[in-house]
PDB file of C-alpha atoms in Angstrom:
ATOM      1  CA  MET T  15     196.184   7.401-114.833  1.00  0.00           C
ATOM      2  CA  THR T  16     198.463   4.839-116.473  1.00  0.00           C
ATOM      3  CA  ALA T  17     198.591   1.180-115.514  1.00  0.00           C
ATOM      4  CA  LEU T  18     202.019  -0.298-116.231  1.00  0.00           C
ATOM      5  CA  ALA T  19     202.238  -3.598-118.096  1.00  0.00           C
ATOM      6  CA  TYR T  20     202.487  -5.911-115.100  1.00  0.00           C
ATOM      7  CA  GLU T  21     199.183  -7.705-115.619  1.00  0.00           C
ATOM      8  CA  THR T  22     197.567 -10.960-114.575  1.00  0.00           C
ATOM      9  CA  PRO T  23     194.912 -12.859-116.562  1.00  0.00           C
ATOM     10  CA  GLU T  24     191.451 -11.495-115.871  1.00  0.00           C
ATOM     11  CA  ALA T  25     190.311 -14.608-114.012  1.00  0.00           C
ATOM     12  CA  ALA T  26     193.434 -15.038-111.886  1.00  0.00           C
ATOM     13  CA  MET T  27     194.855 -13.216-108.905  1.00  0.00           C
ATOM     14  CA  PRO T  28     198.602 -12.552-108.565  1.00  0.00           C
ATOM     15  CA  GLY T  29     200.736 -15.368-107.182  1.00  0.00           C
ATOM     16  CA  PRO T  30     203.679 -15.089-104.799  1.00  0.00           C
ATOM     17  CA  ASP T  31     206.290 -14.710-107.561  1.00  0.00           C
ATOM     18  CA  LEU T  32     204.439 -11.890-109.313  1.00  0.00           C
ATOM     19  CA  ASP T  33     203.632 -10.226-105.992  1.00  0.00           C
ATOM     20  CA  GLU T  34     207.323 -10.147-105.117  1.00  0.00           C
ATOM     21  CA  ALA T  35     208.349  -8.919-108.589  1.00  0.00           C
ATOM     22  CA  LEU T  36     205.842  -6.079-108.473  1.00  0.00           C
ATOM     23  CA  TRP T  37     206.873  -5.195-104.917  1.00  0.00           C
ATOM     24  CA  GLN T  38     210.553  -4.975-105.838  1.00  0.00           C
ATOM     25  CA  ALA T  39     209.733  -2.941-108.953  1.00  0.00           C
ATOM     26  CA  TRP T  40     207.540  -0.569-106.940  1.00  0.00           C
ATOM     27  CA  LYS T  41     210.258   0.015-104.335  1.00  0.00           C
ATOM     28  CA  THR T  42     212.777   1.042-106.993  1.00  0.00           C
ATOM     29  CA  MET T  43     210.498   3.281-109.083  1.00  0.00           C
ATOM     30  CA  GLU T  44     211.509   6.905-109.496  1.00  0.00           C
ATOM     31  CA  LEU T  45     208.487   8.951-110.501  1.00  0.00           C
ATOM     32  CA  PRO T  46     208.309  12.561-111.662  1.00  0.00           C
ATOM     33  CA  GLU T  47     206.992  15.017-109.098  1.00  0.00           C
ATOM     34  CA  GLY T  48     203.219  14.988-108.996  1.00  0.00           C
ATOM     35  CA  PHE T  49     202.792  11.240-109.606  1.00  0.00           C
ATOM     36  CA  ARG T  50     202.327   8.248-107.328  1.00  0.00           C
ATOM     37  CA  ALA T  51     202.331   4.469-107.797  1.00  0.00           C
ATOM     38  CA  GLU T  52     200.229   1.746-106.176  1.00  0.00           C
ATOM     39  CA  ILE T  53     200.040  -2.040-106.540  1.00  0.00           C
ATOM     40  CA  VAL T  54     196.398  -3.042-107.006  1.00  0.00           C
ATOM     41  CA  GLU T  55     195.275  -6.508-108.100  1.00  0.00           C
ATOM     42  CA  GLY T  56     198.300  -7.451-110.180  1.00  0.00           C
ATOM     43  CA  PHE T  57     199.108  -4.016-111.599  1.00  0.00           C
ATOM     44  CA  ILE T  58     201.442  -1.206-110.742  1.00  0.00           C
ATOM     45  CA  GLU T  59     199.179   1.780-111.338  1.00  0.00           C
ATOM     46  CA  VAL T  60     200.751   5.203-111.802  1.00  0.00           C
ATOM     47  CA  SER T  61     198.461   8.192-111.418  1.00  0.00           C
ATOM     48  CA  PRO T  62     198.810  11.953-111.026  1.00  0.00           C
ATOM     49  CA  THR T  63     198.156  13.568-107.694  1.00  0.00           C
ATOM     50  CA  GLY T  64     194.747  15.174-107.313  1.00  0.00           C
ATOM     51  CA  ARG T  65     193.388  18.415-108.706  1.00  0.00           C
ATOM     52  CA  VAL T  66     192.834  21.414-106.452  1.00  0.00           C
ATOM     53  CA  SER T  67     189.186  20.467-105.777  1.00  0.00           C
ATOM     54  CA  HIS T  68     190.280  16.923-104.922  1.00  0.00           C
ATOM     55  CA  SER T  69     192.893  18.242-102.493  1.00  0.00           C
ATOM     56  CA  GLN T  70     190.375  20.560-100.835  1.00  0.00           C
ATOM     57  CA  VAL T  71     187.889  17.766-100.143  1.00  0.00           C
ATOM     58  CA  THR T  72     190.644  15.430 -98.953  1.00  0.00           C
ATOM     59  CA  ASN T  73     192.072  18.057 -96.612  1.00  0.00           C
ATOM     60  CA  ARG T  74     188.654  18.966 -95.192  1.00  0.00           C
ATOM     61  CA  LEU T  75     187.956  15.296 -94.518  1.00  0.00           C
ATOM     62  CA  ARG T  76     191.288  14.638 -92.815  1.00  0.00           C
ATOM     63  CA  ARG T  77     191.123  17.759 -90.648  1.00  0.00           C
ATOM     64  CA  ALA T  78     187.534  17.062 -89.594  1.00  0.00           C
ATOM     65  CA  MET T  79     188.321  13.439 -88.771  1.00  0.00           C
ATOM     66  CA  ASP T  80     191.395  14.401 -86.777  1.00  0.00           C
ATOM     67  CA  LYS T  81     189.327  16.879 -84.774  1.00  0.00           C
ATOM     68  CA  PHE T  82     186.630  14.242 -84.201  1.00  0.00           C
ATOM     69  CA  LEU T  83     189.183  11.682 -83.027  1.00  0.00           C
ATOM     70  CA  GLY T  84     190.580  14.172 -80.517  1.00  0.00           C
ATOM     71  CA  GLU T  85     193.095  12.832 -78.048  1.00  0.00           C
ATOM     72  CA  ASN T  86     192.415   9.113 -78.426  1.00  0.00           C
ATOM     73  CA  GLU T  87     194.921   6.594 -79.769  1.00  0.00           C
ATOM     74  CA  TYR T  88     193.956   7.033 -83.435  1.00  0.00           C
ATOM     75  CA  ALA T  89     194.646   9.796 -85.949  1.00  0.00           C
ATOM     76  CA  ALA T  90     193.781  10.657 -89.561  1.00  0.00           C
ATOM     77  CA  TYR T  91     196.522  10.675 -92.201  1.00  0.00           C
ATOM     78  CA  GLN T  92     196.828  11.710 -95.854  1.00  0.00           C
ATOM     79  CA  ASP T  93     198.801  10.049 -98.645  1.00  0.00           C
ATOM     80  CA  THR T  94     200.416   7.349 -96.501  1.00  0.00           C
ATOM     81  CA  ASN T  95     201.511   3.999 -97.951  1.00  0.00           C
ATOM     82  CA  VAL T  96     199.457   1.018 -96.749  1.00  0.00           C
ATOM     83  CA  VAL T  97     200.769  -2.505 -97.405  1.00  0.00           C
ATOM     84  CA  HIS T  98     198.993  -5.872 -97.417  1.00  0.00           C
ATOM     85  CA  HIS T  99     200.822  -8.991 -98.626  1.00  0.00           C
ATOM     86  CA  ARG T 100     203.021  -7.079-101.090  1.00  0.00           C
ATOM     87  CA  LYS T 101     200.127  -4.954-102.337  1.00  0.00           C
ATOM     88  CA  VAL T 102     200.430  -1.255-101.613  1.00  0.00           C
ATOM     89  CA  TRP T 103     197.906   1.577-101.756  1.00  0.00           C
ATOM     90  CA  ILE T 104     198.133   5.284-101.035  1.00  0.00           C
ATOM     91  CA  PRO T 105     194.681   6.265 -99.731  1.00  0.00           C
ATOM     92  CA  ASP T 106     193.584   9.875 -99.783  1.00  0.00           C
ATOM     93  CA  VAL T 107     192.729   9.596 -96.072  1.00  0.00           C
ATOM     94  CA  LEU T 108     193.141   6.777 -93.586  1.00  0.00           C
ATOM     95  CA  ILE T 109     192.675   6.249 -89.864  1.00  0.00           C
ATOM     96  CA  ALA T 110     195.400   4.361 -88.044  1.00  0.00           C
ATOM     97  CA  PRO T 111     197.056   4.428 -84.615  1.00  0.00           C
ATOM     98  CA  GLU T 112     198.607   7.694 -83.497  1.00  0.00           C
ATOM     99  CA  ASP T 113     201.869   5.811 -82.916  1.00  0.00           C
ATOM    100  CA  LEU T 114     202.677   4.533 -86.399  1.00  0.00           C
ATOM    101  CA  GLY T 115     206.031   3.232 -85.206  1.00  0.00           C
ATOM    102  CA  GLU T 116     204.257   0.210 -83.765  1.00  0.00           C
ATOM    103  CA  VAL T 117     202.522  -0.687 -87.044  1.00  0.00           C
ATOM    104  CA  GLU T 118     205.061   0.309 -89.684  1.00  0.00           C
ATOM    105  CA  ALA T 119     206.213  -2.227 -92.283  1.00  0.00           C
ATOM    106  CA  GLU T 120     209.253  -2.705 -94.481  1.00  0.00           C
ATOM    107  CA  ASP T 121     211.583  -0.411 -92.550  1.00  0.00           C
ATOM    108  CA  GLY T 122     209.073   2.387 -92.365  1.00  0.00           C
ATOM    109  CA  ILE T 123     208.012   2.366 -96.031  1.00  0.00           C
ATOM    110  CA  ALA T 124     204.359   1.730 -95.181  1.00  0.00           C
ATOM    111  CA  VAL T 125     201.740   1.046 -92.526  1.00  0.00           C
ATOM    112  CA  GLU T 126     200.411  -2.493 -92.115  1.00  0.00           C
ATOM    113  CA  ALA T 127     196.857  -2.782 -93.439  1.00  0.00           C
ATOM    114  CA  SER T 128     195.881  -4.770 -90.350  1.00  0.00           C
ATOM    115  CA  ALA T 129     196.292  -1.577 -88.273  1.00  0.00           C
ATOM    116  CA  VAL T 130     194.169   0.615 -90.571  1.00  0.00           C
ATOM    117  CA  GLN T 131     190.607   1.192 -89.368  1.00  0.00           C
ATOM    118  CA  LEU T 132     189.244   3.253 -92.266  1.00  0.00           C
ATOM    119  CA  ILE T 133     190.254   4.184 -95.803  1.00  0.00           C
ATOM    120  CA  ALA T 134     188.614   7.034 -97.712  1.00  0.00           C
ATOM    121  CA  GLU T 135     189.070   7.829-101.392  1.00  0.00           C
ATOM    122  CA  VAL T 136     188.042  11.013-103.186  1.00  0.00           C
ATOM    123  CA  VAL T 137     187.346   9.730-106.700  1.00  0.00           C
ATOM    124  CA  SER T 138     189.343  11.291-109.530  1.00  0.00           C
ATOM    125  CA  PRO T 139     187.928  11.836-113.051  1.00  0.00           C
ATOM    126  CA  GLY T 140     188.476   9.414-115.895  1.00  0.00           C
ATOM    127  CA  HIS T 141     187.344   5.820-116.447  1.00  0.00           C
ATOM    128  CA  ASP T 142     190.526   4.193-115.141  1.00  0.00           C
ATOM    129  CA  SER T 143     190.566   6.362-112.010  1.00  0.00           C
ATOM    130  CA  THR T 144     186.901   5.825-111.169  1.00  0.00           C
ATOM    131  CA  GLN T 145     187.189   2.061-111.719  1.00  0.00           C
ATOM    132  CA  ARG T 146     190.281   1.909-109.523  1.00  0.00           C
ATOM    133  CA  ASP T 147     188.544   3.549-106.561  1.00  0.00           C
ATOM    134  CA  ARG T 148     185.020   2.168-107.073  1.00  0.00           C
ATOM    135  CA  VAL T 149     185.952  -1.405-107.985  1.00  0.00           C
ATOM    136  CA  ARG T 150     189.573  -2.530-107.695  1.00  0.00           C
ATOM    137  CA  LYS T 151     190.602  -0.758-104.484  1.00  0.00           C
ATOM    138  CA  ARG T 152     187.198  -1.523-102.953  1.00  0.00           C
ATOM    139  CA  ARG T 153     187.854  -5.238-103.506  1.00  0.00           C
ATOM    140  CA  ALA T 154     191.456  -4.930-102.317  1.00  0.00           C
ATOM    141  CA  CYS T 155     190.422  -3.223 -99.084  1.00  0.00           C
ATOM    142  CA  ALA T 156     187.697  -5.783 -98.420  1.00  0.00           C
ATOM    143  CA  ARG T 157     190.215  -8.572 -99.107  1.00  0.00           C
ATOM    144  CA  ALA T 158     192.566  -6.977 -96.541  1.00  0.00           C
ATOM    145  CA  GLY T 159     189.765  -6.694 -93.975  1.00  0.00           C
ATOM    146  CA  ILE T 160     189.787  -2.879 -93.791  1.00  0.00           C
ATOM    147  CA  PRO T 161     186.732  -2.290 -91.539  1.00  0.00           C
ATOM    148  CA  VAL T 162     185.374   0.822 -93.301  1.00  0.00           C
ATOM    149  CA  TYR T 163     185.852   2.026 -96.892  1.00  0.00           C
ATOM    150  CA  VAL T 164     184.511   5.437 -97.922  1.00  0.00           C
ATOM    151  CA  LEU T 165     184.060   6.831-101.436  1.00  0.00           C
ATOM    152  CA  ILE T 166     183.453  10.539-102.028  1.00  0.00           C
ATOM    153  CA  ASP T 167     182.522  10.617-105.687  1.00  0.00           C
ATOM    154  CA  ASP T 168     182.017  13.838-107.655  1.00  0.00           C
ATOM    155  CA  HIS T 169     181.545  11.779-110.815  1.00  0.00           C
ATOM    156  CA  ASP T 170     178.496   9.750-109.766  1.00  0.00           C
ATOM    157  CA  GLY T 171     175.462  11.804-110.781  1.00  0.00           C
ATOM    158  CA  HIS T 172     175.552  15.080-108.846  1.00  0.00           C
ATOM    159  CA  GLY T 173     177.952  13.542-106.344  1.00  0.00           C
ATOM    160  CA  THR T 174     177.576  10.670-103.884  1.00  0.00           C
ATOM    161  CA  VAL T 175     179.145   9.416-100.669  1.00  0.00           C
ATOM    162  CA  THR T 176     179.310   5.652-100.157  1.00  0.00           C
ATOM    163  CA  VAL T 177     180.209   4.108 -96.808  1.00  0.00           C
ATOM    164  CA  LEU T 178     181.029   0.385 -96.853  1.00  0.00           C
ATOM    165  CA  SER T 179     181.572  -1.803 -93.799  1.00  0.00           C
ATOM    166  CA  ALA T 180     181.514  -5.450 -92.638  1.00  0.00           C
ATOM    167  CA  PRO T 181     184.237  -6.736 -95.005  1.00  0.00           C
ATOM    168  CA  SER T 182     184.359 -10.377 -96.090  1.00  0.00           C
ATOM    169  CA  PRO T 183     188.046 -10.971 -96.971  1.00  0.00           C
ATOM    170  CA  ALA T 184     187.455 -14.396 -98.531  1.00  0.00           C
ATOM    171  CA  GLU T 185     184.921 -12.943-100.976  1.00  0.00           C
ATOM    172  CA  ALA T 186     186.569  -9.498-101.320  1.00  0.00           C
ATOM    173  CA  VAL T 187     183.247  -7.721-100.694  1.00  0.00           C
ATOM    174  CA  TYR T 188     181.630  -5.488 -98.091  1.00  0.00           C
ATOM    175  CA  ALA T 189     178.353  -6.759 -96.713  1.00  0.00           C
ATOM    176  CA  ALA T 190     177.006  -3.359 -95.628  1.00  0.00           C
ATOM    177  CA  GLU T 191     176.680  -0.332 -97.902  1.00  0.00           C
ATOM    178  CA  THR T 192     175.121   3.102 -97.484  1.00  0.00           C
ATOM    179  CA  ARG T 193     175.119   5.428-100.496  1.00  0.00           C
ATOM    180  CA  VAL T 194     173.723   8.950-100.356  1.00  0.00           C
ATOM    181  CA  PRO T 195     173.742  11.985-102.676  1.00  0.00           C
ATOM    182  CA  TYR T 196     175.702  15.099-101.838  1.00  0.00           C
ATOM    183  CA  GLY T 197     173.563  17.213 -99.549  1.00  0.00           C
ATOM    184  CA  THR T 198     172.511  14.198 -97.451  1.00  0.00           C
ATOM    185  CA  GLU T 199     174.540  13.354 -94.366  1.00  0.00           C
ATOM    186  CA  VAL T 200     175.964   9.878 -93.808  1.00  0.00           C
ATOM    187  CA  THR T 201     177.534   8.543 -90.614  1.00  0.00           C
ATOM    188  CA  ILE T 202     180.517   6.235 -90.134  1.00  0.00           C
ATOM    189  CA  PRO T 203     178.994   3.104 -88.496  1.00  0.00           C
ATOM    190  CA  GLU T 204     181.900   1.614 -86.563  1.00  0.00           C
ATOM    191  CA  GLY T 205     185.494   1.913 -85.442  1.00  0.00           C
ATOM    192  CA  PRO T 206     187.373   4.912 -83.999  1.00  0.00           C
ATOM    193  CA  ALA T 207     185.407   7.300 -86.241  1.00  0.00           C
ATOM    194  CA  LYS T 208     181.995   5.825 -85.329  1.00  0.00           C
ATOM    195  CA  GLY T 209     179.467   8.661 -85.360  1.00  0.00           C
ATOM    196  CA  PHE T 210     181.543  10.909 -87.653  1.00  0.00           C
ATOM    197  CA  VAL T 211     179.239  12.642 -90.151  1.00  0.00           C
ATOM    198  CA  ILE T 212     180.115  13.336 -93.791  1.00  0.00           C
ATOM    199  CA  GLY T 213     178.012  16.141 -95.229  1.00  0.00           C
ATOM    200  CA  GLU T 214     178.276  19.289 -97.325  1.00  0.00           C
ATOM    201  CA  GLU T 215     180.879  20.753 -94.970  1.00  0.00           C
ATOM    202  CA  ILE T 216     183.254  18.171 -96.441  1.00  0.00           C
ATOM    203  CA  THR T 217     181.921  17.372 -99.925  1.00  0.00           C
ATOM    204  CA  GLY T 218     180.619  20.793-100.845  1.00  0.00           C
ATOM    205  CA  PRO T 219     177.190  21.188-102.494  1.00  0.00           C
ATOM    206  CA  PRO T 220     175.786  18.835-105.180  1.00  0.00           C
ATOM    207  CA  ARG T 221     177.645  19.143-108.467  1.00  0.00           C
ATOM    208  CA  LYS T 222     175.986  20.593-111.531  1.00  0.00           C
ATOM    209  CA  GLY T 223     175.051  18.164-114.251  1.00  0.00           C
TER     210      GLY T 223
END
């Protein structure tokens, strides 16, 4: 993963001028096939799409969530742009209304974060990638008030699933956290996917050390 050189001082968050500059730059970027770009905490971050194992876990999660949601007004999506105040992320899986036309932003470029009920990330290898999903995007989603943030992390011990809820946007933190090793089931606590279980059927077995 490469973070482009649009950076803010460590102690400061982006201001309106930088937000707009990054947004306009992001909209005009032309990336090679197999790469994607996000705006996270004052950076445009360019990263490769996931490996085969990453895609398998992501696809299992989306399909299982879609089946769980059934015929209600919400659906699970993969690789869809989500925007919040000129920040943009491309979650591995998200839950949003079935009718995205009512919550689209910027002429259909993205979905408004306020309509997203859950974001799930399957953590990619490498320090920058793990820090993006575990730290920076976690803060960004809490700041946007995303009700549930899920991390499926092959690179934490033998694999862990973390489910975060009760966001505090002002503090950019989640008040509730459940973290379990692969092989232990964990349940989504609220929202359209309340009661959905993440276990080995989605993650696969614990990873070898």
